[in-house]
C-alpha positions as a printed NumPy array, in Angstrom:
array([[ 26.985,  14.155, -28.844],
       [ 23.924,  12.883, -30.659],
       [ 20.421,  14.175, -29.954],
       [ 19.174,  11.285, -27.798],
       [ 22.085,  11.29 , -25.308],
       [ 22.069,  15.104, -25.313],
       [ 18.369,  15.076, -24.404],
       [ 19.034,  12.579, -21.606],
       [ 21.84 ,  14.791, -20.303],
       [ 19.629,  17.922, -20.394],
       [ 16.813,  16.076, -18.577],
       [ 19.194,  14.961, -15.844],
       [ 20.686,  18.465, -15.538],
       [ 17.177,  19.914, -15.211],
       [ 16.501,  17.642, -12.233],
       [ 18.898,  19.706, -10.084],
       [ 18.221,  23.106,  -8.518],
       [ 21.731,  24.397,  -9.229],
       [ 22.698,  26.443, -12.284],
       [ 24.827,  24.108, -14.423],
       [ 27.085,  25.058, -17.314],
       [ 29.331,  23.187, -19.715],
       [ 32.564,  24.733, -20.955],
       [ 34.78 ,  23.524, -23.785],
       [ 36.946,  25.09 , -26.475],
       [ 33.78 ,  26.281, -28.222],
       [ 32.557,  28.365, -25.299],
       [ 30.171,  28.158, -22.373],
       [ 26.79 ,  26.435, -22.662],
       [ 23.761,  25.76 , -20.481],
       [ 23.661,  22.112, -19.4  ],
       [ 19.871,  22.277, -19.149],
       [ 19.344,  23.312, -22.777],
       [ 19.259,  20.602, -25.431],
       [ 20.051,  23.202, -28.098],
       [ 23.08 ,  24.468, -26.158],
       [ 24.371,  20.932, -25.603],
       [ 24.102,  20.208, -29.327],
       [ 25.744,  23.564, -30.163],
       [ 28.672,  22.658, -27.898],
       [ 29.669,  20.047, -30.48 ],
       [ 30.751,  17.469, -27.921],
       [ 32.494,  14.51 , -29.491],
       [ 34.042,  11.326, -28.134],
       [ 37.291,  12.271, -26.415],
       [ 36.629,  16.017, -26.278],
       [ 37.474,  17.909, -23.083],
       [ 34.615,  19.379, -21.099],
       [ 34.195,  21.176, -17.785],
       [ 30.948,  20.878, -15.839],
       [ 30.294,  23.7  , -13.365],
       [ 27.384,  23.985, -10.973],
       [ 26.432,  26.699,  -8.516],
       [ 23.646,  26.184,  -6.025],
       [ 22.347,  24.008,  -3.216],
       [ 23.001,  20.656,  -4.905],
       [ 26.035,  21.646,  -6.991],
       [ 28.363,  18.86 ,  -5.885],
       [ 25.701,  16.2  ,  -6.384],
       [ 24.893,  17.623,  -9.833],
       [ 28.51 ,  17.587, -11.027],
       [ 29.037,  14.046,  -9.736],
       [ 25.835,  12.707, -11.325],
       [ 26.401,  14.435, -14.667],
       [ 30.028,  13.303, -14.823],
       [ 28.906,   9.727, -14.226],
       [ 26.176,  10.07 , -16.855],
       [ 28.672,  11.356, -19.432],
       [ 30.927,   8.374, -18.735],
       [ 27.972,   6.008, -19.205],
       [ 26.906,   7.717, -22.433],
       [ 30.455,   7.546, -23.813],
       [ 30.674,   3.844, -22.975],
       [ 27.346,   3.206, -24.736],
       [ 28.495,   5.126, -27.8  ],
       [ 31.783,   3.215, -27.902],
       [ 29.88 ,  -0.1  , -27.874],
       [ 27.669,   0.958, -30.793]])
């Protein structure tokens, strides 16, 4: 994932009160940290798990999943 979409993802993740993590083959990363998202090395087609724990966990996972789909579609068009 490039820096601009990663920053957008981190901003959206920070809007929730839940603790949100991303997990892939490279490990576990904070979804609210731009540096962690970039370190995760997310690429088009890579597998990713979004986990959230807290009062708005379900809403957070749904919104971030939708955002990732939108970001992937934008990247595919470019």
